[in-house]
Amino acid sequence: MDSLRPFFPIFLFFLLTPSHARLRVDYYQNSCPHAESIVRSAVTHMFQQTFVTAPATLRLFFHDCFVRGCDASVMLASWNNTAEKDNPDNLSLAGDGFDTVIKAKAAVDSVPECRNKVSCADILAMATRDVIVLTGGPSYAVELGRLDGRISRKASVRHHLPGPDFKLDKLKAMFAPHGLTVTDLVALSGAHTIGFSHCSRFSRRIYNFKSKSRIDPTLNLEYARLLRQMCPKNVDPRVAIEMDPGTPGTFDNMYYKNLQQGKGLFTSDQALFTDAMSRNIVNVFASNNTAFEEAFVAAITKLGRVGVRTGKQGEIRHDCALVN
Ligand code: HEM
Ligand SMILES: *[C@@H]1O[C@H](CO)[C@@H](O)[C@H](O)[C@H]1NC(C)=O
Ligand SMILES: *[C@@H]1O[C@H](CO)[C@@H](O)[C@H](O)[C@H]1NC(C)=O
Ligand SMILES: CC(=O)N[C@H]1CO[C@H](CO)[C@@H](O)[C@@H]1O
């Protein structure tokens, strides 16, 4: 027994040392001590100009982290349209999220001591926390020290982002490899308490469902009728509707109360309540906003650790849209 002991720590060290080991909340303390307040004021300024800053930035962070890790690869542009952002799913990535990071990066870089010291990936992580606070959600300390990636491929997107037609099994299978549990999945889905969706992302649920009424039976009928009004059959593809009809501008637990009433916009939302495995978590978050906020902060902190690059695996991009 004793003789085995030395092997375990060594073995575990190589296999289990998490890649986020070097993230720290005070990472820029010496190199750019005011990084957070500079980012916050740039984000606040953007938010005051347009509300979409908030949902667009929050969603951008999710997409960044799920595809090749939180390395701002989602922001890279390519001359031949082969980057992550060129994936058809990009329609959902409102330009405001990109603008927010670019503006905050410019604000940081305008301070001489900070110039080219703060990564785009970290700025996106900070901006995400800031938009959550600006819309009434919880504040939290953001772990920092991510480097920016050099690779971005359209083809990586399809297999890494969940679709709105996913049910719990597929959602779980996509979150688990990132160390995210069902509780994390339910909490993070609460991000749909703000923001917008294009009609095409749920039109099957209101027009083409395999049921007599053609409407998904897990959908609240009154809500389905309202959705049909807002999204008529030949709707302009640019039309986008609020995902949380209750309190669309506020980051709160209304999303879960909606699910209890069959008002989850996507199959992937409603499935969290339909499936007995996660229903109780939805009920807890619906009845206790504090419980939701705590779980959300824990989950988004874990999300921010996904595939983090350090050392030679990355760089601090000078321009968030281009590798150095
Ligand atoms: C659980 C699986 C998820 C699925 C299937 C999903 C799917 C979608 C879809 C289809 C849209 C609408 C896009 C459009 O038509 O414009 C959307 C919007 C959004 N999603 Fe998710 N999402 C998921 C999880 C998340 C997570 C984890 C976050 C963040 C933590 C997030 C944040 C957002 C936000 C904020 C919007 C609104 C974007 C805007 O208004 O610009 N989603 N999501
Ligand atoms: C697009 O550009 C990238 C980077 O320059 C290159 O690696 C890739 O092969 C190009 N793809 C096509 C289809 O031209
Ligand atoms: C709500 O959740 C918080 C955090 O988990 C917990 O401390 C509190 O006791 C809960 N409140 C109620 C009324 O259950
Ligand atoms: C906003 C944006 O970048 N839209 C692009 C999304 O992807 C399609 C095709 O992949 C492009 O045609 C759009 O310009």
Tab-separated table of C-alpha atoms and ligand atoms in Angstrom:
chain	number	residue	atom	x	y	z
A	1	MET	CA	0.000	0.000	0.000
A	2	ASP	CA	2.605	2.504	1.114
A	3	SER	CA	4.939	1.510	-1.660
A	4	LEU	CA	2.329	2.466	-4.237
A	5	ARG	CA	1.802	5.914	-2.928
A	6	PRO	CA	4.401	7.800	-4.966
A	7	PHE	CA	2.936	6.541	-8.202
A	8	PHE	CA	-0.479	8.000	-7.718
A	9	PRO	CA	0.448	11.656	-7.373
A	10	ILE	CA	2.726	11.491	-10.409
A	11	PHE	CA	0.158	9.673	-12.479
A	12	LEU	CA	-2.609	12.053	-11.476
A	13	PHE	CA	-0.434	15.049	-12.094
A	14	PHE	CA	-0.031	14.229	-15.758
A	15	LEU	CA	-3.510	12.998	-16.427
A	16	LEU	CA	-5.629	15.279	-14.358
A	17	THR	CA	-3.847	18.592	-14.011
A	18	PRO	CA	-6.565	20.827	-15.372
A	19	SER	CA	-5.602	23.158	-18.171
A	20	HIS	CA	-7.094	26.026	-16.160
A	21	ALA	CA	-4.420	25.598	-13.491
A	22	ARG	CA	-2.857	28.883	-14.445
A	23	LEU	CA	-5.994	31.020	-14.560
A	24	ARG	CA	-6.117	33.550	-11.736
A	25	VAL	CA	-8.436	36.377	-10.841
A	26	ASP	CA	-5.477	38.744	-10.311
A	27	TYR	CA	-3.617	37.741	-13.472
A	28	TYR	CA	-3.215	41.322	-14.760
A	29	GLN	CA	-2.491	42.851	-11.360
A	30	ASN	CA	1.007	43.911	-12.389
A	31	SER	CA	0.851	44.135	-16.174
A	32	CYS	CA	-2.433	46.054	-16.480
A	33	PRO	CA	-3.925	46.684	-13.052
A	34	HIS	CA	-7.006	48.519	-14.308
A	35	ALA	CA	-7.889	46.081	-17.086
A	36	GLU	CA	-11.229	45.182	-15.540
A	37	SER	CA	-12.455	48.723	-15.010
A	38	ILE	CA	-11.331	49.753	-18.502
A	39	VAL	CA	-13.250	46.839	-20.026
A	40	ARG	CA	-16.274	47.549	-17.848
A	41	SER	CA	-16.547	51.153	-18.937
A	42	ALA	CA	-16.180	50.260	-22.625
A	43	VAL	CA	-18.852	47.550	-22.282
A	44	THR	CA	-21.161	49.881	-20.354
A	45	HIS	CA	-20.804	52.476	-23.084
A	46	MET	CA	-21.741	49.905	-25.752
A	47	PHE	CA	-24.677	48.655	-23.690
A	48	GLN	CA	-26.039	52.175	-23.327
A	49	GLN	CA	-26.011	52.477	-27.122
A	50	THR	CA	-27.695	49.138	-27.749
A	51	PHE	CA	-29.169	46.449	-25.532
A	52	VAL	CA	-28.100	43.700	-27.958
A	53	THR	CA	-24.565	44.189	-26.637
A	54	ALA	CA	-25.569	42.004	-23.684
A	55	PRO	CA	-27.030	38.880	-25.316
A	56	ALA	CA	-24.601	39.090	-28.230
A	57	THR	CA	-21.557	39.101	-25.951
A	58	LEU	CA	-22.868	36.356	-23.687
A	59	ARG	CA	-23.597	34.065	-26.626
A	60	LEU	CA	-20.248	34.837	-28.226
A	61	PHE	CA	-18.484	33.643	-25.080
A	62	PHE	CA	-20.417	30.359	-25.131
A	63	HIS	CA	-19.605	29.755	-28.789
A	64	ASP	CA	-15.984	30.655	-28.271
A	65	CYS	CA	-15.526	28.268	-25.350
A	66	PHE	CA	-17.331	25.326	-26.937
A	67	VAL	CA	-15.342	25.446	-30.173
A	68	ARG	CA	-11.587	24.937	-29.581
A	69	GLY	CA	-11.820	26.332	-26.052
A	70	CYS	CA	-12.044	29.888	-24.699
A	71	ASP	CA	-9.355	31.306	-26.991
A	72	ALA	CA	-11.219	33.964	-28.979
A	73	SER	CA	-10.890	31.752	-32.078
A	74	VAL	CA	-14.498	32.662	-32.839
A	75	MET	CA	-13.343	36.213	-33.486
A	76	LEU	CA	-10.748	35.401	-36.132
A	77	ALA	CA	-11.604	36.488	-39.636
A	78	SER	CA	-10.433	34.618	-42.716
A	79	TRP	CA	-9.923	36.004	-46.197
A	80	ASN	CA	-11.461	32.876	-47.759
A	81	ASN	CA	-14.466	32.521	-45.425
A	82	THR	CA	-13.295	29.358	-43.676
A	83	ALA	CA	-13.197	30.603	-40.059
A	84	GLU	CA	-15.567	29.632	-37.244
A	85	LYS	CA	-17.535	32.815	-37.695
A	86	ASP	CA	-18.216	31.883	-41.322
A	87	ASN	CA	-20.297	28.897	-40.266
A	88	PRO	CA	-23.980	29.289	-41.199
A	89	ASP	CA	-24.758	29.397	-37.489
A	90	ASN	CA	-23.136	32.832	-37.418
A	91	LEU	CA	-26.446	34.502	-38.241
A	92	SER	CA	-27.100	34.061	-34.561
A	93	LEU	CA	-23.908	35.826	-33.581
A	94	ALA	CA	-24.960	39.438	-33.593
A	95	GLY	CA	-22.108	41.692	-34.673
A	96	ASP	CA	-22.501	43.625	-31.427
A	97	GLY	CA	-20.641	40.941	-29.464
A	98	PHE	CA	-17.600	41.219	-31.735
A	99	ASP	CA	-17.793	45.031	-31.610
A	100	THR	CA	-17.895	44.980	-27.833
A	101	VAL	CA	-14.676	42.994	-27.552
A	102	ILE	CA	-12.951	45.057	-30.261
A	103	LYS	CA	-13.911	48.325	-28.545
A	104	ALA	CA	-12.870	47.069	-25.107
A	105	LYS	CA	-9.568	45.829	-26.535
A	106	ALA	CA	-8.937	49.246	-28.089
A	107	ALA	CA	-9.671	50.908	-24.739
A	108	VAL	CA	-7.247	48.587	-22.938
A	109	ASP	CA	-4.552	49.066	-25.579
A	110	SER	CA	-4.875	52.850	-25.400
A	111	VAL	CA	-3.258	52.646	-21.955
A	112	PRO	CA	0.492	52.404	-22.709
A	113	GLU	CA	1.378	49.931	-19.953
A	114	CYS	CA	-1.471	47.619	-21.044
A	115	ARG	CA	-0.761	47.643	-24.758
A	116	ASN	CA	-0.802	44.094	-26.171
A	117	LYS	CA	-0.815	42.605	-22.691
A	118	VAL	CA	-4.448	41.534	-22.346
A	119	SER	CA	-5.797	38.714	-24.510
A	120	CYS	CA	-8.973	38.941	-26.558
A	121	ALA	CA	-10.151	35.732	-24.873
A	122	ASP	CA	-9.859	37.356	-21.446
A	123	ILE	CA	-11.524	40.549	-22.618
A	124	LEU	CA	-14.455	38.461	-23.866
A	125	ALA	CA	-14.628	36.678	-20.493
A	126	MET	CA	-14.626	39.993	-18.602
A	127	ALA	CA	-17.134	41.590	-20.979
A	128	THR	CA	-19.419	38.595	-20.478
A	129	ARG	CA	-19.465	39.099	-16.723
A	130	ASP	CA	-20.075	42.815	-17.275
A	131	VAL	CA	-23.117	42.333	-19.519
A	132	ILE	CA	-24.600	39.868	-17.034
A	133	VAL	CA	-24.291	42.512	-14.316
A	134	LEU	CA	-25.626	45.264	-16.589
A	135	THR	CA	-28.798	43.256	-17.207
A	136	GLY	CA	-29.372	42.609	-13.506
A	137	GLY	CA	-27.577	39.310	-13.064
A	138	PRO	CA	-24.987	38.290	-10.481
A	139	SER	CA	-21.465	39.675	-10.357
A	140	TYR	CA	-18.511	37.358	-9.906
A	141	ALA	CA	-14.724	37.329	-10.040
A	142	VAL	CA	-13.530	36.349	-13.525
A	143	GLU	CA	-10.567	34.000	-13.754
A	144	LEU	CA	-7.989	35.327	-16.211
A	145	GLY	CA	-4.843	34.290	-18.044
A	146	ARG	CA	-6.183	32.744	-21.254
A	147	LEU	CA	-4.136	33.158	-24.395
A	148	ASP	CA	-5.626	33.668	-27.835
A	149	GLY	CA	-5.631	30.778	-30.287
A	150	ARG	CA	-4.219	30.871	-33.799
A	151	ILE	CA	-6.641	28.492	-35.488
A	152	SER	CA	-10.262	28.956	-36.445
A	153	ARG	CA	-12.131	26.549	-38.705
A	154	LYS	CA	-15.688	26.654	-39.892
A	155	ALA	CA	-15.745	22.857	-39.909
A	156	SER	CA	-15.099	22.707	-36.135
A	157	VAL	CA	-18.412	24.353	-35.373
A	158	ARG	CA	-20.971	21.765	-36.372
A	159	HIS	CA	-19.906	19.029	-33.993
A	160	HIS	CA	-19.305	21.283	-31.022
A	161	LEU	CA	-22.344	23.482	-30.714
A	162	PRO	CA	-25.720	22.151	-29.603
A	163	GLY	CA	-28.717	22.627	-31.863
A	164	PRO	CA	-32.060	24.061	-30.737
A	165	ASP	CA	-33.707	20.734	-31.643
A	166	PHE	CA	-31.552	18.762	-29.172
A	167	LYS	CA	-33.108	16.855	-26.296
A	168	LEU	CA	-31.468	16.198	-22.951
A	169	ASP	CA	-29.351	13.206	-23.986
A	170	LYS	CA	-27.658	15.071	-26.806
A	171	LEU	CA	-27.257	18.218	-24.731
A	172	LYS	CA	-25.660	16.234	-21.916
A	173	ALA	CA	-23.332	14.510	-24.361
A	174	MET	CA	-22.125	17.859	-25.646
A	175	PHE	CA	-21.623	19.456	-22.230
A	176	ALA	CA	-20.074	16.509	-20.387
A	177	PRO	CA	-16.743	16.451	-22.284
A	178	HIS	CA	-16.174	20.000	-21.015
A	179	GLY	CA	-16.698	18.923	-17.424
A	180	LEU	CA	-20.169	20.479	-17.342
A	181	THR	CA	-22.838	18.557	-15.438
A	182	VAL	CA	-26.593	18.499	-15.960
A	183	THR	CA	-26.901	21.185	-13.267
A	184	ASP	CA	-24.371	23.302	-15.191
A	185	LEU	CA	-26.310	22.701	-18.417
A	186	VAL	CA	-29.582	23.793	-16.828
A	187	ALA	CA	-27.952	26.829	-15.197
A	188	LEU	CA	-26.143	27.950	-18.370
A	189	SER	CA	-29.289	27.542	-20.456
A	190	GLY	CA	-30.693	30.252	-18.187
A	191	ALA	CA	-28.683	32.652	-20.374
A	192	HIS	CA	-31.753	32.492	-22.616
A	193	THR	CA	-33.365	34.838	-20.080
A	194	ILE	CA	-32.079	37.630	-22.346
A	195	GLY	CA	-31.737	37.935	-26.076
A	196	PHE	CA	-33.373	37.031	-29.319
A	197	SER	CA	-33.930	34.181	-31.724
A	198	HIS	CA	-34.674	34.074	-35.416
A	199	CYS	CA	-37.948	32.389	-36.310
A	200	SER	CA	-36.290	29.587	-38.273
A	201	ARG	CA	-34.729	28.166	-35.113
A	202	PHE	CA	-38.084	27.012	-33.719
A	203	SER	CA	-40.479	27.160	-36.678
A	204	ARG	CA	-40.741	23.371	-36.833
A	205	ARG	CA	-42.246	23.427	-33.329
A	206	ILE	CA	-45.109	25.685	-34.403
A	207	TYR	CA	-45.729	24.582	-38.013
A	208	ASN	CA	-44.288	21.213	-38.852
A	209	PHE	CA	-44.392	19.093	-35.756
A	210	LYS	CA	-45.453	15.483	-36.230
A	211	SER	CA	-48.736	15.846	-34.375
A	212	LYS	CA	-52.313	16.522	-35.405
A	213	SER	CA	-52.165	20.232	-34.687
A	214	ARG	CA	-48.645	20.441	-36.189
A	215	ILE	CA	-47.654	22.094	-32.899
A	216	ASP	CA	-45.181	20.560	-30.452
A	217	PRO	CA	-47.388	19.274	-27.600
A	218	THR	CA	-44.801	20.333	-24.989
A	219	LEU	CA	-45.351	23.935	-26.115
A	220	ASN	CA	-47.950	26.077	-24.351
A	221	LEU	CA	-50.747	26.449	-26.916
A	222	GLU	CA	-51.407	30.116	-26.273
A	223	TYR	CA	-47.697	30.825	-26.587
A	224	ALA	CA	-47.541	28.765	-29.787
A	225	ARG	CA	-50.332	30.924	-31.265
A	226	LEU	CA	-48.460	34.076	-30.299
A	227	LEU	CA	-45.286	32.684	-31.880
A	228	ARG	CA	-47.223	31.990	-35.090
A	229	GLN	CA	-48.335	35.630	-35.136
A	230	MET	CA	-44.821	36.937	-34.627
A	231	CYS	CA	-43.333	34.396	-37.020
A	232	PRO	CA	-45.758	33.888	-39.915
A	233	LYS	CA	-44.825	31.201	-42.418
A	234	ASN	CA	-42.952	33.379	-44.886
A	235	VAL	CA	-41.434	35.654	-42.319
A	236	ASP	CA	-38.461	37.843	-43.196
A	237	PRO	CA	-35.470	35.717	-42.144
A	238	ARG	CA	-34.034	38.669	-40.260
A	239	VAL	CA	-36.949	38.828	-37.817
A	240	ALA	CA	-35.848	37.891	-34.314
A	241	ILE	CA	-38.057	37.581	-31.258
A	242	GLU	CA	-37.425	37.776	-27.533
A	243	MET	CA	-36.534	34.422	-25.989
A	244	ASP	CA	-37.894	35.289	-22.533
A	245	PRO	CA	-41.336	36.787	-23.112
A	246	GLY	CA	-41.691	37.499	-19.378
A	247	THR	CA	-38.736	39.787	-18.614
A	248	PRO	CA	-36.781	39.999	-21.882
A	249	GLY	CA	-34.353	42.663	-20.685
A	250	THR	CA	-33.488	41.205	-17.303
A	251	PHE	CA	-31.069	38.476	-16.365
A	252	ASP	CA	-33.241	36.576	-13.879
A	253	ASN	CA	-34.854	33.179	-13.284
A	254	MET	CA	-37.938	33.924	-15.379
A	255	TYR	CA	-36.578	31.505	-17.979
A	256	TYR	CA	-37.290	28.598	-15.609
A	257	LYS	CA	-40.780	29.866	-14.756
A	258	ASN	CA	-41.411	29.970	-18.497
A	259	LEU	CA	-40.322	26.349	-18.834
A	260	GLN	CA	-42.792	25.331	-16.124
A	261	GLN	CA	-45.533	26.843	-18.291
A	262	GLY	CA	-44.420	25.292	-21.566
A	263	LYS	CA	-42.915	28.555	-22.746
A	264	GLY	CA	-39.431	27.353	-23.537
A	265	LEU	CA	-38.711	28.610	-27.034
A	266	PHE	CA	-36.502	25.785	-28.283
A	267	THR	CA	-36.852	22.040	-27.920
A	268	SER	CA	-33.506	22.256	-26.083
A	269	ASP	CA	-35.038	24.669	-23.559
A	270	GLN	CA	-38.319	22.851	-22.979
A	271	ALA	CA	-36.553	19.476	-22.770
A	272	LEU	CA	-34.945	20.591	-19.511
A	273	PHE	CA	-38.402	20.562	-17.947
A	274	THR	CA	-39.962	17.732	-19.946
A	275	ASP	CA	-37.184	15.337	-18.980
A	276	ALA	CA	-37.599	14.031	-15.444
A	277	MET	CA	-33.844	13.955	-15.029
A	278	SER	CA	-33.496	17.741	-15.026
A	279	ARG	CA	-37.015	18.883	-14.112
A	280	ASN	CA	-36.259	19.211	-10.448
A	281	ILE	CA	-33.297	21.491	-11.128
A	282	VAL	CA	-35.586	23.707	-13.228
A	283	ASN	CA	-38.092	23.790	-10.361
A	284	VAL	CA	-35.432	24.810	-7.842
A	285	PHE	CA	-34.133	27.622	-10.072
A	286	ALA	CA	-37.700	28.767	-10.843
A	287	SER	CA	-38.521	29.131	-7.174
A	288	ASN	CA	-35.207	30.506	-5.932
A	289	ASN	CA	-33.339	33.175	-7.879
A	290	THR	CA	-30.370	32.979	-5.513
A	291	ALA	CA	-30.000	29.273	-6.170
A	292	PHE	CA	-30.053	30.026	-9.920
A	293	GLU	CA	-27.487	32.810	-9.613
A	294	GLU	CA	-25.098	30.695	-7.547
A	295	ALA	CA	-25.359	27.785	-9.947
A	296	PHE	CA	-24.948	30.079	-12.948
A	297	VAL	CA	-21.778	31.659	-11.566
A	298	ALA	CA	-20.302	28.241	-10.791
A	299	ALA	CA	-21.189	26.975	-14.263
A	300	ILE	CA	-19.963	29.959	-16.265
A	301	THR	CA	-16.705	29.871	-14.304
A	302	LYS	CA	-16.291	26.243	-15.381
A	303	LEU	CA	-17.243	27.200	-18.936
A	304	GLY	CA	-14.471	29.794	-18.868
A	305	ARG	CA	-11.895	27.089	-18.144
A	306	VAL	CA	-12.676	25.003	-21.201
A	307	GLY	CA	-9.652	24.356	-23.412
A	308	VAL	CA	-7.707	27.294	-22.042
A	309	ARG	CA	-4.338	27.914	-23.727
A	310	THR	CA	-1.259	28.986	-21.873
A	311	GLY	CA	2.462	29.251	-22.680
A	312	LYS	CA	3.390	28.419	-26.256
A	313	GLN	CA	-0.131	27.266	-27.142
A	314	GLY	CA	-1.267	30.804	-27.775
A	315	GLU	CA	-0.488	34.475	-28.045
A	316	ILE	CA	-1.899	37.843	-27.080
A	317	ARG	CA	-3.443	39.014	-30.297
A	318	HIS	CA	-2.885	42.641	-31.251
A	319	ASP	CA	-6.023	42.680	-33.370
A	320	CYS	CA	-8.791	40.345	-32.171
A	321	ALA	CA	-9.742	39.476	-35.760
A	322	LEU	CA	-6.211	38.478	-36.869
A	323	VAL	CA	-3.428	36.228	-35.660
A	324	ASN	CA	-0.266	38.221	-34.949
B	1	HEM	C1	-27.991	24.353	-24.226
B	1	HEM	C2	-27.828	24.456	-25.510
B	1	HEM	C3	-28.061	25.724	-26.277
B	1	HEM	C4	-28.690	25.808	-27.465
B	1	HEM	C5	-29.255	24.655	-28.264
B	1	HEM	C6	-28.719	27.199	-27.837
B	1	HEM	C7	-29.263	27.682	-29.008
B	1	HEM	C8	-29.476	28.998	-29.274
B	1	HEM	C9	-30.143	29.483	-30.442
B	1	HEM	C10	-30.648	28.633	-31.584
B	1	HEM	C11	-30.242	30.832	-30.329
B	1	HEM	C12	-30.900	31.790	-31.269
B	1	HEM	C13	-29.950	32.255	-32.284
B	1	HEM	C14	-30.626	33.123	-33.296
B	1	HEM	O1	-31.471	32.661	-34.027
B	1	HEM	O2	-30.297	34.312	-33.347
B	1	HEM	C15	-29.621	31.195	-29.082
B	1	HEM	C16	-29.498	32.467	-28.603
B	1	HEM	C17	-28.783	32.805	-27.480
B	1	HEM	N1	-28.074	31.943	-26.689
B	1	HEM	FE1	-28.164	29.947	-26.735
B	1	HEM	N2	-28.125	27.939	-26.862
B	1	HEM	C18	-27.689	27.080	-25.895
B	1	HEM	C19	-26.995	27.427	-24.761
B	1	HEM	C20	-26.570	28.699	-24.483
B	1	HEM	C21	-25.609	29.037	-23.463
B	1	HEM	C22	-24.876	28.018	-22.586
B	1	HEM	C23	-25.477	30.384	-23.481
B	1	HEM	C24	-24.587	31.256	-22.646
B	1	HEM	C25	-24.119	30.944	-21.475
B	1	HEM	C26	-26.383	30.886	-24.491
B	1	HEM	C27	-26.622	32.210	-24.748
B	1	HEM	C28	-27.480	32.671	-25.710
B	1	HEM	C29	-27.859	34.067	-25.834
B	1	HEM	C30	-27.488	35.186	-24.885
B	1	HEM	C31	-28.667	34.152	-26.966
B	1	HEM	C32	-29.277	35.414	-27.564
B	1	HEM	C33	-28.344	35.976	-28.600
B	1	HEM	C34	-28.754	37.322	-29.139
B	1	HEM	O3	-29.801	37.860	-28.798
B	1	HEM	O4	-27.964	37.887	-29.937
B	1	HEM	N3	-27.008	29.835	-25.090
B	1	HEM	N4	-29.162	30.053	-28.463
B	2	LIG	C1	-8.227	29.306	-46.350
B	2	LIG	O1	-7.164	29.996	-45.720
B	2	LIG	C2	-6.510	29.258	-44.696
B	2	LIG	C3	-5.528	30.197	-43.992
B	2	LIG	O2	-4.818	30.981	-44.895
B	2	LIG	C4	-5.855	28.026	-45.319
B	2	LIG	O3	-5.208	27.276	-44.305
B	2	LIG	C5	-6.945	27.187	-45.959
B	2	LIG	O4	-6.370	26.072	-46.599
B	2	LIG	C6	-7.747	28.007	-46.967
B	2	LIG	N1	-8.890	27.202	-47.402
B	2	LIG	C7	-9.340	27.216	-48.645
B	2	LIG	C8	-10.512	26.343	-48.915
B	2	LIG	O5	-8.826	27.900	-49.520
B	3	LIG	C1	-32.342	29.574	-2.025
B	3	LIG	O1	-31.071	29.121	-2.434
B	3	LIG	C2	-30.030	29.562	-1.592
B	3	LIG	C3	-28.715	29.174	-2.271
B	3	LIG	O2	-28.653	27.837	-2.615
B	3	LIG	C4	-30.199	28.946	-0.211
B	3	LIG	O3	-29.170	29.370	0.625
B	3	LIG	C5	-31.554	29.367	0.339
B	3	LIG	O4	-31.780	28.720	1.560
B	3	LIG	C6	-32.670	29.043	-0.640
B	3	LIG	N1	-33.913	29.649	-0.168
B	3	LIG	C7	-35.035	28.960	-0.016
B	3	LIG	C8	-36.208	29.723	0.433
B	3	LIG	O5	-35.092	27.754	-0.241
B	4	LIG	C1	-23.139	38.197	-40.030
B	4	LIG	C2	-22.345	37.237	-40.861
B	4	LIG	O1	-21.146	37.079	-40.671
B	4	LIG	N1	-23.026	36.544	-41.769
B	4	LIG	C3	-22.441	35.527	-42.621
B	4	LIG	C4	-22.836	34.154	-42.131
B	4	LIG	O2	-22.448	33.123	-42.979
B	4	LIG	C5	-22.985	33.226	-44.258
B	4	LIG	C6	-22.585	31.987	-45.059
B	4	LIG	O3	-21.817	31.093	-44.321
B	4	LIG	C7	-22.493	34.523	-44.914
B	4	LIG	O4	-23.039	34.650	-46.211
B	4	LIG	C8	-22.915	35.710	-44.046
B	4	LIG	O5	-22.391	36.911	-44.553
